[in-house]
Coordinates of C-alpha atoms in Angstrom, one line a residue:
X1 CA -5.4 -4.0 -39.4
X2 CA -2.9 -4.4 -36.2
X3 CA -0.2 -2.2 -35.3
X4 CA 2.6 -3.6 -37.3
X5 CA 5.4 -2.3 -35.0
X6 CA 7.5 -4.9 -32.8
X7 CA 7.0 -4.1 -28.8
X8 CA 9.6 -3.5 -26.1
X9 CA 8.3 -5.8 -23.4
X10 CA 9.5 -6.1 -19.8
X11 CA 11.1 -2.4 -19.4
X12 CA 12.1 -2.3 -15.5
X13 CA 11.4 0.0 -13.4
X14 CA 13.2 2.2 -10.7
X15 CA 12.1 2.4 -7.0
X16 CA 11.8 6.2 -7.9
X17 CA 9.5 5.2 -10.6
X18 CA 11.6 5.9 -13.8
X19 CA 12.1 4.0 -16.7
X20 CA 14.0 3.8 -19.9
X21 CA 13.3 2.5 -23.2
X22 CA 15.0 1.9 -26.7
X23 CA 13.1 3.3 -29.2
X24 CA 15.1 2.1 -31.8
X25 CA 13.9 0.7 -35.0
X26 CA 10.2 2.2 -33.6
X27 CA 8.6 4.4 -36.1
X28 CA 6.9 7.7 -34.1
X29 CA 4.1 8.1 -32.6
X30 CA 5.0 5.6 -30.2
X31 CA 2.5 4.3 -27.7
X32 CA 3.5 3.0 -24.1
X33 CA 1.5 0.9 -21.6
X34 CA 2.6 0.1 -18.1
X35 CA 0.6 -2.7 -16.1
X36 CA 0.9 -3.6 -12.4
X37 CA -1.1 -3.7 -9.2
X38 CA -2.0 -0.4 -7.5
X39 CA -4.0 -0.7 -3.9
X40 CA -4.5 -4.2 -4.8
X41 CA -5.8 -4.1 -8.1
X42 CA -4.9 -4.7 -11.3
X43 CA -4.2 -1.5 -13.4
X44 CA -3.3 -0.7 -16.8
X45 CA -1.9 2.9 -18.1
X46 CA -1.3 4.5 -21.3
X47 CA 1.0 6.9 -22.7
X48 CA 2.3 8.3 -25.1
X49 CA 4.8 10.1 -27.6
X50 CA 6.1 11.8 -30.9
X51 CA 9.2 11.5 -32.6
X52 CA 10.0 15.3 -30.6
X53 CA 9.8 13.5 -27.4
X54 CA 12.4 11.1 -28.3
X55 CA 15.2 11.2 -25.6
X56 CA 13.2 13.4 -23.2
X57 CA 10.8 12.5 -20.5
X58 CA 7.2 10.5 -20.7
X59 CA 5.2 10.4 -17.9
X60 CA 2.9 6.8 -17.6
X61 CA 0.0 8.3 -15.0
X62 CA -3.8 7.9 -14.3
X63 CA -3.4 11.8 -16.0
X64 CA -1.5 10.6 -19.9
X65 CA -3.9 7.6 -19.6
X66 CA -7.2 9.6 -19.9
X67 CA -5.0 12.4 -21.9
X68 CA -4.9 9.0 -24.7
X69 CA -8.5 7.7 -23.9
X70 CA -9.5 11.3 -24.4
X71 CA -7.7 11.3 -27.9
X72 CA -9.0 7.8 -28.6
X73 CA -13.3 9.3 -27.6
X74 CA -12.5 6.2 -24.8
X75 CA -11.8 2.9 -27.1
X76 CA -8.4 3.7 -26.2
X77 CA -7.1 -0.7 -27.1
X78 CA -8.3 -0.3 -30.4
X79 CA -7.0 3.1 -31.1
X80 CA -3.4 1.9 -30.4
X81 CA -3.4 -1.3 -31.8
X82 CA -4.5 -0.4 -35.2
X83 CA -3.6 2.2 -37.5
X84 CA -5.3 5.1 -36.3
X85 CA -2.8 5.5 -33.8
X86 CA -0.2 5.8 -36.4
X87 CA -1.7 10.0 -37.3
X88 CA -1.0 10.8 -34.3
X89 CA 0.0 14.9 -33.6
X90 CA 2.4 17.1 -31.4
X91 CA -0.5 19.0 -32.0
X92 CA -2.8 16.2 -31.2
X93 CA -1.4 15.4 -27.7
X94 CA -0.1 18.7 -26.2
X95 CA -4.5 20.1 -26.8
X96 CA -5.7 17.4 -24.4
X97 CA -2.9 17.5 -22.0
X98 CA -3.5 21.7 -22.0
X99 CA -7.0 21.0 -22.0
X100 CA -6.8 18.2 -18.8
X101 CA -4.2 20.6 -17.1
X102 CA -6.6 23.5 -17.3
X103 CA -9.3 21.7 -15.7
X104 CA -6.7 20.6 -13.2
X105 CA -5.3 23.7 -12.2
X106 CA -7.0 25.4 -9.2
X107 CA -6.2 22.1 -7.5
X108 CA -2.5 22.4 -8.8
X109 CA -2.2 25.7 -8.1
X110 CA -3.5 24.5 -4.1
X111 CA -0.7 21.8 -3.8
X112 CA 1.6 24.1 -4.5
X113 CA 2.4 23.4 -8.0
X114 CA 2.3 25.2 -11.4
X115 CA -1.2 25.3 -13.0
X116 CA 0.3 25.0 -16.4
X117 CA 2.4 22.1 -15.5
X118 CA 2.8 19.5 -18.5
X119 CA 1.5 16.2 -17.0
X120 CA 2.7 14.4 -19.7
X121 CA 6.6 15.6 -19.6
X122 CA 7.5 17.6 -16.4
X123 CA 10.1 15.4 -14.1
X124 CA 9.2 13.7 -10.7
X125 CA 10.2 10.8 -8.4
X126 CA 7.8 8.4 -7.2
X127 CA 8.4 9.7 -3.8
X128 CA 5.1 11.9 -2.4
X129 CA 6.4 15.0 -3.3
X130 CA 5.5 17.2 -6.5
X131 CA 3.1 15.7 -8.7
X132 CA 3.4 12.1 -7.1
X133 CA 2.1 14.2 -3.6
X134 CA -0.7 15.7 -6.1
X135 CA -1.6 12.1 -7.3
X136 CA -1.8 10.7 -3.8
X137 CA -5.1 12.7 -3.4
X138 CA -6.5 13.3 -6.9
X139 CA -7.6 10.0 -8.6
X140 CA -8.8 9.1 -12.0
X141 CA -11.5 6.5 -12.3
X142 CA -11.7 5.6 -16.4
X143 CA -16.4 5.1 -16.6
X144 CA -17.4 3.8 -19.9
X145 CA -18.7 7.5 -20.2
X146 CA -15.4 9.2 -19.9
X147 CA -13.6 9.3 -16.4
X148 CA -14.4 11.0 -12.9
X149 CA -11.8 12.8 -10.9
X150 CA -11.9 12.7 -7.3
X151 CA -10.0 14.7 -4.4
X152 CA -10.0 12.4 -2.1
X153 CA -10.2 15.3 0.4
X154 CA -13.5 16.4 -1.5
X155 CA -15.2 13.7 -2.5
X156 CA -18.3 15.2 -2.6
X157 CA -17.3 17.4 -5.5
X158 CA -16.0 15.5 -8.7
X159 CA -15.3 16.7 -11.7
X160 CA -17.0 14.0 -14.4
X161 CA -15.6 13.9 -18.2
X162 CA -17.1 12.3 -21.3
X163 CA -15.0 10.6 -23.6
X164 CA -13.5 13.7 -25.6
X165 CA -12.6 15.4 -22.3
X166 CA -15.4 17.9 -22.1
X167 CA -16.9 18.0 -18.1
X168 CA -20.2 17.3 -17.5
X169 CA -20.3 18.8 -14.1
X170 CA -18.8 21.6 -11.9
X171 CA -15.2 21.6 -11.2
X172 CA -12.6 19.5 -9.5
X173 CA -13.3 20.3 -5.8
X174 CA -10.3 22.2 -3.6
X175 CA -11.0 21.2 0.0
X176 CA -8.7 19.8 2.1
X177 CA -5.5 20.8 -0.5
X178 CA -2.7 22.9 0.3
X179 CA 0.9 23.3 0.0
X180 CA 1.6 21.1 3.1
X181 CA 0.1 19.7 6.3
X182 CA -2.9 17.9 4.0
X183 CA -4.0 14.0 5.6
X184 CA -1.9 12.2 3.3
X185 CA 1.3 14.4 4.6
X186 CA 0.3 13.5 8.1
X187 CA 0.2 9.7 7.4
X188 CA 2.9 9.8 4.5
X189 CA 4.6 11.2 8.0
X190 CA 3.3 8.5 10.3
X191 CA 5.0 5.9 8.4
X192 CA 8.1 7.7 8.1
X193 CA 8.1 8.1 12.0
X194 CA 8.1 4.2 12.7
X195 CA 10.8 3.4 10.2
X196 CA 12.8 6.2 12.1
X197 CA 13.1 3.8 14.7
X198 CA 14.0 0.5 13.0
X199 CA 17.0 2.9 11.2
X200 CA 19.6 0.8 13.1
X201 CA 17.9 -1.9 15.0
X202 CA 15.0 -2.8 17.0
X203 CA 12.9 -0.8 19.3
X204 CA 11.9 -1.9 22.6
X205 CA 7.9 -2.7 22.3
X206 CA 6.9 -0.6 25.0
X207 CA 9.0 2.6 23.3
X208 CA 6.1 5.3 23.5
X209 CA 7.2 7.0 20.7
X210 CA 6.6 3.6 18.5
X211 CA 3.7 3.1 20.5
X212 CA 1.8 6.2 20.1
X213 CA 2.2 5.8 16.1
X214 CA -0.1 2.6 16.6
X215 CA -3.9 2.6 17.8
X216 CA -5.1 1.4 20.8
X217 CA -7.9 0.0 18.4
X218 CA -5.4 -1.6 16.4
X219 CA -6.6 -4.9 14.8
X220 CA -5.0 -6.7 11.8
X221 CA -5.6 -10.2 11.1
X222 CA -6.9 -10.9 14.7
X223 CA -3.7 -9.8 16.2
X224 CA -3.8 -6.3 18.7
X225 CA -1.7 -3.7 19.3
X226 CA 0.9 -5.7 21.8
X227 CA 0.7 -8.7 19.3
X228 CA 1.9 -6.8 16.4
X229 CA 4.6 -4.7 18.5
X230 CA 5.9 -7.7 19.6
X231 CA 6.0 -9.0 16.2
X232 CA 7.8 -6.2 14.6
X233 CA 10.1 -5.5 17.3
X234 CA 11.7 -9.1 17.7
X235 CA 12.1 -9.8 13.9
X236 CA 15.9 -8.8 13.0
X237 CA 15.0 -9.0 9.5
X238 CA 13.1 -5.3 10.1
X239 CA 15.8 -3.3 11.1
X240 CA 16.7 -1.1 8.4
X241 CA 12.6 -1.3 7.8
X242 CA 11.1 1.0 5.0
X243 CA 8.0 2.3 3.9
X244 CA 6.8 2.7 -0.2
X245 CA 4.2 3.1 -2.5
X246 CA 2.2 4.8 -0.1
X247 CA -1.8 4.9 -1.6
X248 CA -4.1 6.5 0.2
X249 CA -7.6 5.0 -1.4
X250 CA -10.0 7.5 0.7
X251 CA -10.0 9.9 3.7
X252 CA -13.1 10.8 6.0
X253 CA -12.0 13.7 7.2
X254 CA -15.1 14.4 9.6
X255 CA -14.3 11.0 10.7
X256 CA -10.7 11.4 11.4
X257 CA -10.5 7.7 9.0
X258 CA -8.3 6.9 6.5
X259 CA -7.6 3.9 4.3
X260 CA -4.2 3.5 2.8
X261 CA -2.5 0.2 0.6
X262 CA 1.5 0.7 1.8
X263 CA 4.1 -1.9 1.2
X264 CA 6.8 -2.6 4.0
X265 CA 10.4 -3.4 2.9
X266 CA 13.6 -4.8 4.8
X267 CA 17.0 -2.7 4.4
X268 CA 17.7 -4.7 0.9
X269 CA 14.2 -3.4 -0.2
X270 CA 12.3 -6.4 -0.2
X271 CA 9.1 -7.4 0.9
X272 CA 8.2 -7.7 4.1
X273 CA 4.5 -8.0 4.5
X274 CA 3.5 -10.8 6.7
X275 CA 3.1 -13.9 5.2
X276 CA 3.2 -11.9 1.8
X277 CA -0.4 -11.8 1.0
X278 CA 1.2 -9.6 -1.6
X279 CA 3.9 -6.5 -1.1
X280 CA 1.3 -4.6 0.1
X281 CA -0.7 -4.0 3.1
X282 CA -4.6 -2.2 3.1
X283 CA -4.3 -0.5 6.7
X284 CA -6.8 1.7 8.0
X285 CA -5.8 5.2 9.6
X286 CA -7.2 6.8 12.9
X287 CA -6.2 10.6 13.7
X288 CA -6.5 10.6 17.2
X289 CA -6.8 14.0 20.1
X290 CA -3.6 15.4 19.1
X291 CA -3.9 15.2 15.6
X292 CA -2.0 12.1 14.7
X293 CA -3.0 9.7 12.4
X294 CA -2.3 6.4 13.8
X295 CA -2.2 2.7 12.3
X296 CA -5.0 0.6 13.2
X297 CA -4.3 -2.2 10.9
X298 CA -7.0 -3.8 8.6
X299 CA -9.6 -4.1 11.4
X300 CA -10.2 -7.5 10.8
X301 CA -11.2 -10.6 13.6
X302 CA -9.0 -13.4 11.4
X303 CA -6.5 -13.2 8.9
X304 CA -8.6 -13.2 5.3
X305 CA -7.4 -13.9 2.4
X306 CA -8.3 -15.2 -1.3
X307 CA -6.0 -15.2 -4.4
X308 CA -5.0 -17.4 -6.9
X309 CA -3.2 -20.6 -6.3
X310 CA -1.1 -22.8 -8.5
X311 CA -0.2 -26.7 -7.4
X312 CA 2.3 -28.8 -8.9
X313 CA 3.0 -32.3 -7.5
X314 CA 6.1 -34.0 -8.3
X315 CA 6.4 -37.2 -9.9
X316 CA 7.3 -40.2 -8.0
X317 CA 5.5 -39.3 -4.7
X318 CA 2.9 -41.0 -3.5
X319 CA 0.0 -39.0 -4.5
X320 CA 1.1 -38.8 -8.3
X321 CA 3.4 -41.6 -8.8
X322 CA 3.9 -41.9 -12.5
X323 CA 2.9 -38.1 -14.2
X324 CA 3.6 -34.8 -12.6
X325 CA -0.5 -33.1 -12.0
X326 CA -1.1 -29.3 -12.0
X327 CA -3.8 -27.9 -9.8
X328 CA -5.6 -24.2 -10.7
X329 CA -8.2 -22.3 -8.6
X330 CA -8.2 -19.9 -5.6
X331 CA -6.8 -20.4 -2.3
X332 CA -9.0 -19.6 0.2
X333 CA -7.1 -18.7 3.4
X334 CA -8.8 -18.1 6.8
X335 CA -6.6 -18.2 10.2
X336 CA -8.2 -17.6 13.4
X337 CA -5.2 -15.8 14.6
X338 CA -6.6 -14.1 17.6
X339 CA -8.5 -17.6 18.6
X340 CA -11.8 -16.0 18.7
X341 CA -15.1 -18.1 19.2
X342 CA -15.1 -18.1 15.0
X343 CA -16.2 -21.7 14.1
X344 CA -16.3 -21.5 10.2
X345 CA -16.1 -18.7 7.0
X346 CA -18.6 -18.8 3.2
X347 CA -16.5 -17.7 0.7
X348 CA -18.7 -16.4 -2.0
X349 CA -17.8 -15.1 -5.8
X350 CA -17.3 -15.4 -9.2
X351 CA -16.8 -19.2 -10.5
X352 CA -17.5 -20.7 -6.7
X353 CA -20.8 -22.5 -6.1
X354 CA -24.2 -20.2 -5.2
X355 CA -24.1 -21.0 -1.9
X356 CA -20.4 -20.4 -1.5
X357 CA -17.5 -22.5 -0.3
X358 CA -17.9 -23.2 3.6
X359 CA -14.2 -23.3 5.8
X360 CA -14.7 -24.6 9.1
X361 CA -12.4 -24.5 11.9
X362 CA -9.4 -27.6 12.5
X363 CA -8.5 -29.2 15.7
X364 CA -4.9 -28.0 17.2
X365 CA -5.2 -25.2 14.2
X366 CA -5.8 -22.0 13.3
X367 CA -6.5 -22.3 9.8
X368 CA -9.8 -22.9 8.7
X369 CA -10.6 -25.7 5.7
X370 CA -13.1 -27.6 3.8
X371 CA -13.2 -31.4 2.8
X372 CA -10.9 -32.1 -0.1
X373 CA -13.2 -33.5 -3.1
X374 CA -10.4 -35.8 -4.1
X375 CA -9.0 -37.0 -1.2
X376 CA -11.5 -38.8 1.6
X377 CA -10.8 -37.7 5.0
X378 CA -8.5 -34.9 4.0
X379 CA -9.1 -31.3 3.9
X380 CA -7.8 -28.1 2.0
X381 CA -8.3 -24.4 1.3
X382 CA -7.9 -24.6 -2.4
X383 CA -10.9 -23.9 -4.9
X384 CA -9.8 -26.2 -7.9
X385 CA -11.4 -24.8 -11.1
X386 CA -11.9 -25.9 -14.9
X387 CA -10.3 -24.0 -17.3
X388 CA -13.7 -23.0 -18.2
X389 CA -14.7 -22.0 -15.3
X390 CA -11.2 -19.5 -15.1
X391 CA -11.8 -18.1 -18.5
X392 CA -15.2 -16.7 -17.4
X393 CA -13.4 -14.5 -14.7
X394 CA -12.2 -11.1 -15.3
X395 CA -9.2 -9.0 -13.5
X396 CA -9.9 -7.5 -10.2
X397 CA -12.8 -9.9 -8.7
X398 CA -14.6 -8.8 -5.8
X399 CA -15.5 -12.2 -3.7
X400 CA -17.3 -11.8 0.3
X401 CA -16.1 -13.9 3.2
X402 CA -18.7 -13.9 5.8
X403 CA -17.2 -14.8 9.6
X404 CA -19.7 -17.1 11.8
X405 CA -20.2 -17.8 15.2
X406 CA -19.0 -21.3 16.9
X407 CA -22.7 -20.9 18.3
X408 CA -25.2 -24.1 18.4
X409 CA -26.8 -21.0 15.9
X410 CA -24.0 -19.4 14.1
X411 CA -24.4 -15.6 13.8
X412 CA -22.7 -13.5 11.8
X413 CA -19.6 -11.9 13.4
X414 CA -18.2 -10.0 9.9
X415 CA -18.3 -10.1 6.3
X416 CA -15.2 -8.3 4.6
X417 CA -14.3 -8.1 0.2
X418 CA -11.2 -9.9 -1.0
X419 CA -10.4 -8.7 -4.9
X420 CA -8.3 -10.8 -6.6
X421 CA -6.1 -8.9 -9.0
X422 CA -5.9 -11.4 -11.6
X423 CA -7.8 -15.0 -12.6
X424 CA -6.1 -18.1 -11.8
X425 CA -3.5 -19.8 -14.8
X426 CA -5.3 -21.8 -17.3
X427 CA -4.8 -25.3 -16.1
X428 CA -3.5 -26.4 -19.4
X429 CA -1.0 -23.9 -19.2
X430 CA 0.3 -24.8 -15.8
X431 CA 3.1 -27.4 -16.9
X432 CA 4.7 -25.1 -19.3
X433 CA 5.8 -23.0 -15.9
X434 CA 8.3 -22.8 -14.1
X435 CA 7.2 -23.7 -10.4
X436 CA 9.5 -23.6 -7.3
X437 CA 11.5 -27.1 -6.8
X438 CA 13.5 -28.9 -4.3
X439 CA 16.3 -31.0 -4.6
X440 CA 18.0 -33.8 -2.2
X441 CA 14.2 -34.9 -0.4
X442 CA 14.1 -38.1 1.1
X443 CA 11.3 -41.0 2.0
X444 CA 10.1 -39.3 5.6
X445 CA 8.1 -43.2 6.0
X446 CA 8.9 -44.7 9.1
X447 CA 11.7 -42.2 10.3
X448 CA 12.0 -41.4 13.9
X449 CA 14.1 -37.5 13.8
X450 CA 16.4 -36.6 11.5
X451 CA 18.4 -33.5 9.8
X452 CA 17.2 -32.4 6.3
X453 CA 18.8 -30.9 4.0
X454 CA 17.2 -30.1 1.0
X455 CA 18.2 -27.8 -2.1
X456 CA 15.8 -25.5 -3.5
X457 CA 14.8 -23.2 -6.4
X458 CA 12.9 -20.0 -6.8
X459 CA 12.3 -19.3 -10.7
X460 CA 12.8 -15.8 -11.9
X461 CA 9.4 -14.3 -11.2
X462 CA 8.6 -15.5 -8.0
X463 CA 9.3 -14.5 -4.7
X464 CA 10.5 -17.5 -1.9
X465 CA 8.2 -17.8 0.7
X466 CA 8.8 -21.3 2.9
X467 CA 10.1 -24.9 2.8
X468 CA 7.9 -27.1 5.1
X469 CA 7.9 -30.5 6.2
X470 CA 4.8 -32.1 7.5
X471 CA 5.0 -35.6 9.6
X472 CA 1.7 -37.4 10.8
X473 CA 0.6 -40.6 12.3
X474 CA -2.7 -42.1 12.3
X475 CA -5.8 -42.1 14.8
X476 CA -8.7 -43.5 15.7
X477 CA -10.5 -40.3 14.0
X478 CA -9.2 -38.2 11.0
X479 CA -6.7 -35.4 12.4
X480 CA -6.5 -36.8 15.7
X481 CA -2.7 -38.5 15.1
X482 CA 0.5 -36.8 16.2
X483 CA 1.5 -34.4 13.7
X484 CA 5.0 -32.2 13.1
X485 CA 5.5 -29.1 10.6
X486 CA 8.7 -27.7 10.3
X487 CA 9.0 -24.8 8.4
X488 CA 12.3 -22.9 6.5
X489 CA 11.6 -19.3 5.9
X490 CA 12.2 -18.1 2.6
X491 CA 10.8 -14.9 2.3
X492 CA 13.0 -12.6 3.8
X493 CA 16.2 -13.8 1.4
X494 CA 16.8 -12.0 -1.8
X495 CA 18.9 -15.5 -2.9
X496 CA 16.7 -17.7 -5.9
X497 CA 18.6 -21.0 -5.0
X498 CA 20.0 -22.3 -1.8
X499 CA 20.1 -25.3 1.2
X500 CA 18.0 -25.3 3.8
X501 CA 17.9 -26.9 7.2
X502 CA 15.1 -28.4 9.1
X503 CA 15.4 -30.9 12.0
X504 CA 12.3 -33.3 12.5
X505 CA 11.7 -34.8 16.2
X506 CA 9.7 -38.1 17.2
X507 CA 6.9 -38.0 17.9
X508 CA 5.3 -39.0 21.1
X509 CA 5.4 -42.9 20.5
X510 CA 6.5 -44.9 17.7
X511 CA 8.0 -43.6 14.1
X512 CA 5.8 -41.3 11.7
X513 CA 3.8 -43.1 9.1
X514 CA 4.7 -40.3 6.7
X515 CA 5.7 -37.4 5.4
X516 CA 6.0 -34.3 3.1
X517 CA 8.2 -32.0 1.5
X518 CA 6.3 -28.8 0.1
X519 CA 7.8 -25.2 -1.3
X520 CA 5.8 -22.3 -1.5
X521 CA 6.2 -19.4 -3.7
X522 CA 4.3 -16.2 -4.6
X523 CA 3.7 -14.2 -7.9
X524 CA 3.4 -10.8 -8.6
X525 CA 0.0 -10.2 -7.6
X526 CA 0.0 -12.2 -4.5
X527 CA -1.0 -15.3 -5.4
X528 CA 0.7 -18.7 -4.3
X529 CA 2.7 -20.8 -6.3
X530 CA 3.5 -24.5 -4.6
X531 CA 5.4 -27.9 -5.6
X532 CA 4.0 -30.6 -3.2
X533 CA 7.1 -34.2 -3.0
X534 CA 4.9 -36.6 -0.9

């Protein structure tokens, strides 16, 4: 039968990584589960605790996690959530975590810490030093077998566990570790240097010691080196600019490569990650002559991205007059940002058509689109999907998007993986949420300019991203009319409500036939929130 307990739900958590939690009215063992995206996946961790524990310290880490699944022989959901859970031991608990730690400990021992350390209890900030330094380069991959541990910095020698613990292989590899001085020190370091400069404004984009910190190689999105310089150093939102949650997901030495998930944050500690694909940004790392490891972005020719999308149209507008609709499916985002001969994208994955969902490139645009089943002549980037088709999908989806040519033969410039952290909201869930909202809109029909002011709304949960109003008049082909988008940034306020400004011009002859009012949001796991007023 199920766990009969009730469940604290929705414990915050500090920028250091700690936590605190009632335990009140709990009966021991208690079991705790912390869920969020790491590297831009979803993850899920257990812990957990005795009635001794109560008012000390319990760590939630890839290390308690297999500690339980080890307890639980791997069916680690339905040991918690029925009664078995409830025999739970000191005695129990403290033999796997030894037994882990043991197994652990020349590697410990070669980042400097103890190699009896308790994994499960001993105290650390979630700031890349103690054991969060030892977890930047040891990682635990749950297999339906048990789990492999990795050293990132000796890959080639895992240590492999079956479900009770016991290894299957030789030990944990060593290379690379020590005390200091290790590839993730050097680009945990990297980091730190650039946000030395943004400490109390903005560095000139030609400063060499800004510029050395960046690749000549550097790519991200389609944008170079200069681009990106000349992004970051005009932006007065970035002074102040911070770097956290530093992951570094693999390291060629021999190489002199890196890859690392990072999230970028303003003075206030928000998000700052352009066009927040989420808070996070998957950079490669290059370690150049003098042995310093240098950003060279994601390496990418266009800005790619693909992640869940929710629509909400407003009643009264013109494309659902009488009955709010709700729209669910993936947004499929291609932006040829560095205007390279790129002439269309296949997006290819779970719940999308065998052949994959084709993007070509717009006139006077760099996004890339597809024709819009439900509207003739228009174009969108959204997948819409059934609720059946959503319910097939599972966390963490891998999906390709292949890069062709704007050739008479398209050829195949680059194919990269987009994982989407979580499925898309069941559609018939979608109008019992809360979507972001604007207040004092106006009919845009036949105006020539004008000052807007409208009111807006973020709900709790959701991060602002922009207010934008598109004008448009017709021509002789679709597209080919005069066209105006005014945008109000969001993103880099920490406010949930507020008035925005946005000043619409003529255009070239005549009024505009119409117009639109649209507010963007994003969620958690980076996926895009909207509430269109046409």
């Amino acid at each position: 039968s199920a766990n009969p307990q009730p469940v604290r739900t929705n414990i915050p958590i500090e920028a250091n990584g700690h936590y605190s939690v009632d335990v009140t009215g709990l009966t021991a063992p208690f079991a705790f589960l912390a869920t969020g995206t790491v590297g831009g996946k979803t993850v899920s961790l257990y812990a957990a605790a005795t009635s001794a524990d109560v008012g000390g310290t319990i760590n939630i880490t890839p290390f308690t996690d297999l500690i339980i699944r080890n307890i639980a022989a791997g069916a680690v959901d339905a040991y918690i959530n029925n009664r078995t859970f409830t025999g739970l031991t000191p005695a129990q608990l403290d033999a796997q975590r030894v037994a882990l730690t043991n197994q652990l400990a020349p590697a410990l021992v070669a980042m400097g810490l103890s190699g009896s350390i308790d994994l499960l209890r001993a105290v650390f900030n979630a700031d890349s030093t103690g054991l969060d330094r030892f977890m930047d380069v040891v990682k635990v991959s749950p297999t339906p077998t048990g789990a492999t541990i990795t050293n990132i910095l000796d890959a080639a020698n895992q240590l492999i566990l079956d479900t009770a613990g016991a290894s299957t292989s030789p030990a944990l590899g060593t290379g690379g570790l020590a005390t200091s001085g290790t590839p993730a020190d050097l680009i945990l370091q990297t980091f730190n240097n650039v946000a030395s400069l943004f400490v109390v404004g903005l560095p000139n984009p030609a400063d060499p010691n800004l510029v050395a910190l960046f690749s000549s190689t550097f790519l991200d999105g389609g944008d170079n080196r200069s681009s990106i310089l000349t992004d970051i150093t005009t932006n007065p939102f970035l002074i102040g600019l911070k770097f956290s949650n530093l992951v570094v997901d693999s390291v060629d030495i021999a190489a002199g490569t890196a890859q690392v998930h990072v999230t970028p944050q303003d003075a206030a500690g928000q998000c700052v990650a352009r066009d927040l694909v989420s808070c996070s940004l998957s950079w490669q790392m290059v370690k150049n002559g003098g042995g310093v490891w240098q950003i060279a972005g994601d390496q990418r020719l266009a800005q790619v991205r693909v992640r869940t999308e929710a629509r909400h149209c407003s009643a009264g507008s013109s494309n659902c007059p009488t009955a709010d609709t709700y729209e669910s499916g993936l947004g499929l985002t291609i932006k040829n940002n560095g205007l390279l001969p790129i002439g269309s994208a296949v997006v290819k994955g779970p719940a999308l058509p065998a052949q994959g969902v084709t993007l070509t490139a717009q006139p006077n645009s760099t996004e890339f689109a597809f024709p819009s089943p439900s509207c003739q002549g228009c174009t969108t980037n959204m997948f819409t999907m059934t609720d059946l088709q959503i319910a097939s999908l599972s966390p963490n989806g891998n999906y390709t998007v292949e890069l062709f040519s704007n050739a008479s033969v398209p050829a195949l410039m680059a194919a990269y993986t987009e994982v989407v952290p979580v499925p898309p909201v069941l559609n018939r869930v979608l109008p019992t949420l809360a979507f972001p909202s604007i207040t004092s809109t106006q009919n845009l029909a036949g105006i020539t300019t004008a000052t807007l002011t409208p009111s807006w709304n973020i709900p709790p949960g959701l991060w602002g991203d922009v207010i934008s109003v598109n004008m448009n008049q017709p021509g002789p082909t679709p597209g080919s009319g005069a066209t105006l988008n005014v945008l109000a940034d969001l993103h880099n306020s920490t406010a949930t409500s507020g008035t925005s400004t946005l000043v619409i011009t003529a255009p070239p002859a005549g009024s505009w036939a119409k117009g639109a009012y649209f507010i963007h949001a994003w969620d958690q796991y980076g996926g895009e929130v909207s509430t269109d007023y046409h």
